[in-house]
Each structure stands twice: as C-alpha cells, then as structure tokens.
Tab-separated table of C-alpha atoms in Angstrom:
chain	number	residue	atom	x	y	z
C	1	MET	CA	-39.561	-29.612	-48.372
C	2	PRO	CA	-38.857	-27.197	-51.212
C	3	GLN	CA	-36.329	-28.371	-53.843
C	4	HIS	CA	-33.954	-25.792	-55.088
C	5	ASN	CA	-32.174	-26.707	-58.456
C	6	LEU	CA	-28.547	-25.527	-58.714
C	7	LYS	CA	-28.900	-25.229	-62.280
C	8	ALA	CA	-31.468	-22.426	-61.875
C	9	CYS	CA	-28.783	-20.305	-60.001
C	10	SER	CA	-27.122	-17.503	-61.716
C	11	ALA	CA	-23.876	-18.007	-63.355
C	12	GLY	CA	-22.266	-15.574	-60.546
C	13	MET	CA	-22.247	-18.764	-58.273
C	14	GLU	CA	-18.885	-20.521	-58.213
C	15	LEU	CA	-17.719	-23.749	-56.917
C	16	ARG	CA	-15.772	-21.963	-54.326
C	17	HIS	CA	-18.957	-20.658	-52.731
C	18	LEU	CA	-20.303	-24.176	-52.463
C	19	ARG	CA	-17.056	-25.288	-50.871
C	20	TYR	CA	-17.239	-22.493	-48.322
C	21	PHE	CA	-20.885	-23.262	-47.672
C	22	VAL	CA	-20.263	-27.020	-47.289
C	23	ALA	CA	-17.486	-26.301	-44.759
C	24	VAL	CA	-19.468	-23.917	-42.606
C	25	ALA	CA	-22.349	-26.250	-42.727
C	26	LYS	CA	-20.311	-29.192	-41.447
C	27	GLU	CA	-18.680	-27.288	-38.822
C	28	GLU	CA	-21.721	-25.314	-37.709
C	29	ASN	CA	-19.313	-22.689	-36.900
C	30	VAL	CA	-17.642	-19.828	-39.064
C	31	SER	CA	-14.392	-19.624	-37.187
C	32	ARG	CA	-13.637	-23.340	-37.209
C	33	ALA	CA	-14.494	-23.567	-40.951
C	34	ALA	CA	-12.277	-20.538	-41.771
C	35	LEU	CA	-9.292	-22.215	-39.907
C	36	LYS	CA	-9.811	-25.395	-41.961
C	37	LEU	CA	-10.175	-23.298	-45.276
C	38	HIS	CA	-7.210	-21.122	-44.322
C	39	VAL	CA	-9.222	-17.957	-44.942
C	40	SER	CA	-10.169	-15.124	-42.756
C	41	GLN	CA	-13.255	-15.360	-40.743
C	42	PRO	CA	-14.822	-11.985	-42.221
C	43	ALA	CA	-13.963	-12.978	-45.724
C	44	LEU	CA	-15.703	-16.465	-45.282
C	45	SER	CA	-18.838	-14.730	-43.911
C	46	ARG	CA	-18.943	-12.296	-46.777
C	47	GLN	CA	-18.630	-15.120	-49.279
C	48	ILE	CA	-21.592	-16.974	-47.658
C	49	ARG	CA	-23.607	-13.730	-47.558
C	50	ASP	CA	-22.637	-13.229	-51.179
C	51	LEU	CA	-23.966	-16.983	-52.048
C	52	GLU	CA	-27.358	-16.264	-50.207
C	53	ASP	CA	-27.796	-12.848	-52.140
C	54	GLU	CA	-26.999	-14.707	-55.394
C	55	ILE	CA	-29.647	-17.391	-54.861
C	56	GLY	CA	-32.109	-15.336	-53.088
C	57	PHE	CA	-32.816	-17.197	-49.796
C	58	LEU	CA	-31.104	-17.694	-46.485
C	59	LEU	CA	-29.042	-21.052	-46.083
C	60	LEU	CA	-27.954	-20.304	-42.450
C	61	GLU	CA	-29.482	-19.196	-39.225
C	62	ARG	CA	-26.906	-17.173	-37.207
C	63	SER	CA	-26.260	-16.827	-33.576
C	64	ALA	CA	-23.458	-15.224	-31.584
C	65	LYS	CA	-21.620	-18.749	-31.342
C	66	SER	CA	-22.923	-20.969	-34.107
C	67	VAL	CA	-24.855	-21.253	-37.321
C	68	ARG	CA	-27.479	-23.641	-38.258
C	69	LEU	CA	-28.884	-24.664	-41.421
C	70	THR	CA	-32.368	-23.373	-42.518
C	71	GLU	CA	-34.662	-25.945	-44.189
C	72	ALA	CA	-33.639	-24.694	-47.471
C	73	GLY	CA	-30.005	-24.861	-46.442
C	74	ARG	CA	-30.286	-28.553	-45.717
C	75	THR	CA	-31.530	-29.401	-49.340
C	76	PHE	CA	-28.862	-26.996	-50.691
C	77	LEU	CA	-26.226	-28.760	-48.617
C	78	VAL	CA	-27.068	-32.383	-50.157
C	79	GLU	CA	-27.071	-30.775	-53.695
C	80	SER	CA	-24.100	-28.797	-53.287
C	81	GLN	CA	-22.157	-31.797	-52.128
C	82	ALA	CA	-23.368	-33.793	-55.175
C	83	VAL	CA	-22.134	-31.055	-57.401
C	84	LEU	CA	-18.561	-30.870	-55.861
C	85	ARG	CA	-18.431	-34.599	-56.153
C	86	ARG	CA	-19.280	-34.426	-59.603
C	87	ALA	CA	-16.719	-31.679	-60.332
C	88	ASP	CA	-13.979	-33.721	-58.657
C	89	GLU	CA	-14.833	-36.747	-60.560
C	90	ALA	CA	-14.875	-34.764	-63.720
C	91	VAL	CA	-11.322	-33.439	-63.006
C	92	LYS	CA	-9.974	-36.960	-62.229
C	93	ALA	CA	-11.528	-38.382	-65.566
C	94	ALA	CA	-9.998	-35.510	-67.483
C	95	ARG	CA	-6.654	-35.755	-65.759
C	96	ALA	CA	-6.616	-39.454	-66.484
C	97	VAL	CA	-7.163	-38.830	-70.251
C	98	ALA	CA	-4.510	-36.122	-70.266
C	99	SER	CA	-1.918	-38.295	-68.670
C	100	GLY	CA	-2.776	-41.292	-70.909
C	101	GLN	CA	-4.184	-43.191	-68.061
C	102	ARG	CA	-7.426	-45.079	-68.355
C	103	GLU	CA	-10.503	-44.198	-66.263
C	104	GLU	CA	-11.929	-47.158	-64.306
C	105	LEU	CA	-15.633	-48.069	-64.063
C	106	ASN	CA	-16.534	-50.675	-61.302
C	107	VAL	CA	-19.558	-52.603	-62.342
C	108	GLY	CA	-21.350	-55.516	-60.296
C	109	TYR	CA	-23.584	-58.032	-62.084
C	110	ALA	CA	-25.475	-61.095	-61.815
C	111	PRO	CA	-24.429	-63.080	-64.815
C	112	MET	CA	-27.651	-65.011	-65.600
C	113	PRO	CA	-30.374	-62.509	-65.689
C	114	THR	CA	-28.139	-59.902	-67.396
C	115	VAL	CA	-26.771	-62.111	-70.088
C	116	ARG	CA	-29.254	-60.841	-72.641
C	117	PHE	CA	-28.054	-57.252	-72.575
C	118	LEU	CA	-24.695	-56.679	-70.832
C	119	PRO	CA	-22.290	-58.650	-73.002
C	120	PRO	CA	-23.250	-56.766	-76.036
C	121	ALA	CA	-23.423	-53.500	-74.217
C	122	LEU	CA	-19.943	-54.058	-72.842
C	123	ARG	CA	-18.697	-54.673	-76.610
C	124	ALA	CA	-20.426	-51.620	-77.822
C	125	PHE	CA	-19.022	-49.424	-74.919
C	126	ARG	CA	-15.540	-50.520	-75.345
C	127	LYS	CA	-15.850	-49.619	-79.141
C	128	GLN	CA	-17.027	-46.226	-78.262
C	129	PHE	CA	-14.958	-45.263	-74.971
C	130	ALA	CA	-11.762	-47.205	-75.286
C	131	GLY	CA	-10.382	-44.830	-72.645
C	132	VAL	CA	-12.492	-46.378	-69.901
C	133	ARG	CA	-11.468	-49.730	-68.238
C	134	VAL	CA	-14.768	-51.588	-67.096
C	135	LYS	CA	-14.083	-54.095	-64.274
C	136	LEU	CA	-16.888	-56.719	-63.757
C	137	TYR	CA	-17.611	-58.261	-60.589
C	138	ASP	CA	-19.701	-61.371	-60.216
C	139	LEU	CA	-21.495	-60.924	-56.905
C	140	SER	CA	-24.465	-61.810	-54.893
C	141	PRO	CA	-27.239	-59.129	-54.679
C	142	GLU	CA	-26.263	-58.315	-50.998
C	143	GLU	CA	-22.513	-57.944	-52.055
C	144	MET	CA	-23.634	-55.563	-54.758
C	145	LEU	CA	-25.762	-53.284	-52.882
C	146	THR	CA	-22.986	-53.120	-50.075
C	147	GLY	CA	-20.557	-52.225	-52.853
C	148	LEU	CA	-22.680	-49.476	-54.150
C	149	HIS	CA	-23.246	-47.996	-50.566
C	150	GLU	CA	-19.692	-48.105	-49.777
C	151	GLY	CA	-18.412	-46.576	-53.016
C	152	ARG	CA	-16.491	-49.678	-54.306
C	153	LEU	CA	-18.973	-50.059	-57.049
C	154	GLN	CA	-20.633	-47.263	-59.464
C	155	LEU	CA	-23.293	-49.576	-60.946
C	156	ALA	CA	-24.944	-53.017	-60.101
C	157	PHE	CA	-27.022	-54.925	-62.678
C	158	LEU	CA	-29.119	-57.351	-60.844
C	159	VAL	CA	-32.928	-58.506	-60.076
C	160	ARG	CA	-34.737	-55.750	-58.360
C	161	PRO	CA	-34.272	-56.171	-54.712
C	162	THR	CA	-36.841	-55.162	-51.870
C	163	ARG	CA	-37.799	-51.523	-51.342
C	164	ALA	CA	-36.024	-51.643	-48.043
C	165	MET	CA	-32.829	-53.065	-49.664
C	166	LEU	CA	-32.904	-50.113	-52.416
C	167	ARG	CA	-33.168	-47.399	-49.766
C	168	GLY	CA	-30.699	-44.744	-50.800
C	169	LEU	CA	-30.389	-46.171	-54.351
C	170	HIS	CA	-32.015	-45.565	-57.774
C	171	PHE	CA	-33.212	-48.657	-59.670
C	172	GLU	CA	-34.173	-48.438	-63.382
C	173	GLU	CA	-35.854	-51.355	-65.108
C	174	PHE	CA	-34.393	-53.013	-68.185
C	175	GLY	CA	-36.605	-56.152	-68.675
C	176	LEU	CA	-38.548	-59.013	-67.084
C	177	ASP	CA	-37.255	-62.600	-66.743
C	178	HIS	CA	-39.668	-65.414	-66.244
C	179	MET	CA	-38.901	-68.181	-63.745
C	180	ARG	CA	-38.982	-71.760	-65.330
C	181	LEU	CA	-38.361	-75.239	-64.148
C	182	ALA	CA	-34.961	-76.274	-65.095
C	183	VAL	CA	-34.181	-79.984	-65.636
C	184	GLY	CA	-31.409	-81.962	-67.466
C	185	LYS	CA	-32.459	-83.145	-70.932
C	186	SER	CA	-32.579	-86.846	-69.706
C	187	HIS	CA	-34.645	-86.075	-66.727
C	188	PRO	CA	-38.393	-87.574	-66.826
C	189	LEU	CA	-40.007	-84.223	-66.540
C	190	ALA	CA	-38.067	-82.939	-69.685
C	191	LYS	CA	-40.818	-84.338	-72.021
C	192	LEU	CA	-43.500	-81.984	-70.396
C	193	ARG	CA	-44.663	-78.926	-71.950
C	194	SER	CA	-45.607	-77.173	-68.703
C	195	VAL	CA	-45.641	-78.236	-65.013
C	196	SER	CA	-47.452	-77.014	-61.752
C	197	ALA	CA	-45.802	-76.680	-58.520
C	198	LYS	CA	-47.652	-79.519	-57.145
C	199	GLN	CA	-46.234	-81.852	-59.480
C	200	LEU	CA	-42.622	-81.083	-57.906
C	201	LYS	CA	-43.412	-81.921	-54.503
C	202	ASN	CA	-41.519	-85.262	-54.760
C	203	GLN	CA	-38.610	-83.895	-56.682
C	204	LEU	CA	-35.183	-83.118	-55.175
C	205	LEU	CA	-34.507	-79.321	-55.404
C	206	VAL	CA	-31.135	-77.748	-56.099
C	207	ALA	CA	-31.162	-73.966	-55.304
C	208	TYR	CA	-29.128	-70.766	-54.843
C	209	SER	CA	-27.568	-70.343	-51.280
C	210	ARG	CA	-30.180	-68.887	-48.771
C	211	LYS	CA	-27.526	-66.839	-47.229
C	212	GLU	CA	-26.405	-65.166	-50.476
C	213	TYR	CA	-29.797	-65.043	-52.274
C	214	PRO	CA	-32.683	-64.508	-49.593
C	215	GLU	CA	-34.898	-63.126	-52.258
C	216	TYR	CA	-34.536	-66.301	-54.422
C	217	HIS	CA	-35.714	-68.363	-51.375
C	218	ALA	CA	-38.626	-65.952	-50.605
C	219	TYR	CA	-39.840	-66.502	-54.296
C	220	LEU	CA	-39.624	-70.371	-53.760
C	221	GLU	CA	-41.962	-69.883	-50.737
C	222	VAL	CA	-44.590	-67.914	-52.848
C	223	LEU	CA	-44.300	-70.514	-55.870
C	224	PHE	CA	-44.700	-73.382	-53.502
C	225	GLY	CA	-47.020	-71.826	-50.926
C	226	GLY	CA	-44.784	-72.170	-47.995
C	227	ASP	CA	-41.792	-74.385	-46.886
C	228	LYS	CA	-44.014	-77.436	-46.053
C	229	ALA	CA	-45.211	-77.717	-49.602
C	230	ARG	CA	-41.787	-77.129	-51.087
C	231	PRO	CA	-39.756	-80.256	-52.413
C	232	PRO	CA	-36.641	-80.802	-50.267
C	233	ILE	CA	-33.572	-78.728	-51.083
C	234	VAL	CA	-30.668	-81.221	-51.605
C	235	GLU	CA	-27.872	-78.634	-52.536
C	236	GLU	CA	-27.212	-74.992	-52.512
C	237	HIS	CA	-24.959	-73.263	-54.674
C	238	ASP	CA	-23.557	-69.762	-54.655
C	239	ASP	CA	-23.518	-69.500	-58.514
C	240	GLY	CA	-25.639	-70.620	-61.669
C	241	VAL	CA	-22.663	-72.758	-62.882
C	242	GLY	CA	-22.932	-74.882	-59.882
C	243	LEU	CA	-26.715	-75.222	-60.440
C	244	VAL	CA	-26.469	-76.314	-63.948
C	245	THR	CA	-23.628	-78.767	-63.251
C	246	ALA	CA	-25.868	-80.332	-60.564
C	247	LEU	CA	-28.869	-80.480	-63.068
C	248	GLU	CA	-26.575	-82.354	-65.441
C	249	THR	CA	-25.175	-84.690	-63.028
C	250	VAL	CA	-27.947	-85.677	-60.586
C	251	SER	CA	-31.625	-86.325	-60.828
C	252	SER	CA	-32.739	-83.020	-59.463
C	253	VAL	CA	-34.627	-79.966	-60.556
C	254	ALA	CA	-34.237	-76.149	-60.046
C	255	ILE	CA	-36.168	-73.262	-60.502
C	256	LEU	CA	-34.250	-70.774	-62.554
C	257	PRO	CA	-34.785	-67.784	-65.103
C	258	GLN	CA	-35.664	-68.042	-68.599
C	259	SER	CA	-32.286	-66.230	-69.383
C	260	LEU	CA	-30.511	-69.466	-68.520
C	261	GLN	CA	-31.110	-70.573	-72.232
C	262	PHE	CA	-28.688	-67.949	-73.427
C	263	THR	CA	-25.750	-69.858	-71.573
C	264	THR	CA	-26.809	-73.488	-71.627
C	265	GLY	CA	-28.529	-74.015	-74.853
C	266	ALA	CA	-29.805	-77.520	-75.252
C	267	ARG	CA	-28.059	-78.791	-72.275
C	268	ILE	CA	-30.911	-77.730	-69.912
C	269	LYS	CA	-34.648	-78.031	-70.486
C	270	LEU	CA	-36.679	-74.925	-69.333
C	271	ILE	CA	-40.306	-75.740	-68.767
C	272	PRO	CA	-42.868	-73.072	-67.923
C	273	ILE	CA	-44.785	-73.170	-64.377
C	274	VAL	CA	-48.490	-72.979	-64.335
C	275	LEU	CA	-49.670	-70.176	-62.239
C	276	SER	CA	-46.043	-69.107	-61.378
C	277	PRO	CA	-45.487	-65.796	-59.538
C	278	SER	CA	-44.783	-62.517	-61.191
C	279	PRO	CA	-41.575	-62.535	-63.380
C	280	LEU	CA	-38.231	-61.258	-61.876
C	281	VAL	CA	-37.642	-57.453	-62.524
C	282	VAL	CA	-33.945	-57.211	-63.911
C	283	GLY	CA	-32.374	-53.682	-64.149
C	284	VAL	CA	-29.468	-51.572	-62.756
C	285	ALA	CA	-29.047	-49.704	-59.357
C	286	TRP	CA	-26.651	-46.808	-58.400
C	287	VAL	CA	-26.279	-44.232	-55.850
C	288	PRO	CA	-27.582	-40.906	-57.490
C	289	SER	CA	-25.292	-38.563	-55.823
C	290	ARG	CA	-22.240	-40.556	-56.783
C	291	ILE	CA	-22.975	-41.269	-60.378
C	292	THR	CA	-19.766	-40.578	-62.467
C	293	PRO	CA	-19.450	-39.466	-66.116
C	294	ALA	CA	-18.179	-42.868	-67.117
C	295	ALA	CA	-21.094	-44.756	-65.285
C	296	GLU	CA	-23.725	-42.364	-67.150
C	297	ARG	CA	-22.224	-43.344	-70.502
C	298	PHE	CA	-22.240	-46.898	-69.737
C	299	LEU	CA	-25.771	-46.550	-68.570
C	300	GLN	CA	-26.763	-45.262	-71.873
C	301	VAL	CA	-25.120	-47.749	-73.884
C	302	THR	CA	-26.784	-50.413	-71.809
C	303	ARG	CA	-30.354	-49.012	-72.132
C	304	ASP	CA	-29.723	-49.274	-75.846
C	305	SER	CA	-28.597	-52.719	-75.824
C	306	ALA	CA	-31.481	-53.817	-73.489
C	307	LYS	CA	-34.061	-51.977	-75.872
C	308	GLY	CA	-32.562	-53.919	-78.850
C	309	SER	CA	-32.269	-57.246	-77.360
C-alpha cells in the first residue's frame, strides 16, 4: 500500500480540509457529513475536491448515494486522524500553559527493570519541563498494555512483551537485563559464584504472579526445561517488594533481574546462572498515533538517561 506523507503536501492544505475529509470518510455520505459539520453539501463537496486537487490523487470513489475510500484514501484517513489528534493535543498543552495549569503525562512502569534509568530521567525532566506533571503507575505488563490501548497511559516502560502483545504499539529498546538467582545473604547458595538450573531442583522457589506476569513464567519454563524440572513454587507475589521480603525471611530462592542490585544492595545476593536464556529486553512502548508533545519530550530525556547509565 502506498504511503503518502502529509508533510509532503503543499502549504495550501489546511486542518479544516482534513476535518471535512475525515467526517465524509466516517459517514460514507456527503449529505450526512454536511449535516454534522453544519455546512452545505455543495460547499463540503467542493472542499474535498480542492483537497484532492491539492494533493494530486483521489481520496474517494463517488456514486449517486454514497462515497467510498480509495486505497490511497484509506491511508490518508489514518494519517489525517493522527494529524488532527496531534493538533488538538498541542492546543490543550498550550492552553494549559496559558492558563497557568500543568500538563499531565501518565506513565506506566515496572520498578525493578527500569530503576537504572527512569529515576534520573524523571529528575532531569522535572528540571527542564516544570510545567508538566508526570504521574507514574506501577502496573503489571498486561495492565500497562491495556492502559496504552485505552488511552489512559501515554508511555509504558517495561520488559518487551511478545510480538502479539505489542500489536498496534511501537517498542523501543533501552537496554538488557540479565536474569540471576536471587537468595538471601545467609542462604547456603549465597557462597557460590555461579549456579546451574539443575542445582536448583530441590530449592523452594518464590515467583511473580502467573496471572499478572505470564511472560516471567514462560521464562522459567525455558530456564528449567519445563514445569517438571522446575523447583516447586511456594509463593507468588504481585511485585518485587514481596519477593525480596520472602527471600529475606524464608529459605527460598527466586529468579530475578540483575537490576535488583540497584534497590536491595547487599541484602540480596545475585548469582549468575550458567547457560541461562537470553537476557530481558527493557524499553518503552507507546501508541504511535497518540504520542503527545509531552510524551515525546519525556522519551528523549529518558533515552539520554539510558545511554548514560
């Protein structure tokens, strides 16, 4: 399908042309669109013709009672809607500044994998853009992806989900996080420099909740070669805090990312696992058509933070 970049269009095209076109495309009827827009049908038809003349190709196939998008028109509709959303968001952001209000940016994040770059990025962003209020939400991967699709979140910092889960989203990699065996400092295995998956067969395993973190359990199956070879899971937790507490209070082990060291220090011993699967890919996801100016600014600051960490 050919891609038509709106940036390549002549300056003669205006936002009202795009609004008119989107209305007609949604209604598939010029008369109904004209009623909704409160303009005359001849005037609306003329505006669409002017738009087609301006860009140099047909957007609509016309019949006596209806109109239908051409292949180029379908592409142009998606791009037009994105441009209009961005324009509306720009107005809202500018209005907030003009009225003394603060723009809000809603961000989902996984605390443990992002601890290396997200806190310094947040501090740097607040210094540069004091007029934007960043609201952080500690959520499971599934909750973050749902929040992005439903428009409640603008960005989500997390471990890369599967390709199917990322459908409709863009994901940008920020770094890798190797998985380690995590044990309390008094645990017998804490003396080892490395450990194999087979050595853990008789250990008691604490893990993230299967319901909230299915990808984590898929990783365990790869690591241990299936459920039968995996040590028994004695506890499941919804967050890293619960896991760390369990490691400190009971004689158990966990499989956790290397980034844990940034939050626990010497409280927990992290031991390399021999022949462990590929490391976790940590990054950020967003809906391309809904990226706001504030989100773009936060993205750039976070990129810089991740590179410097």
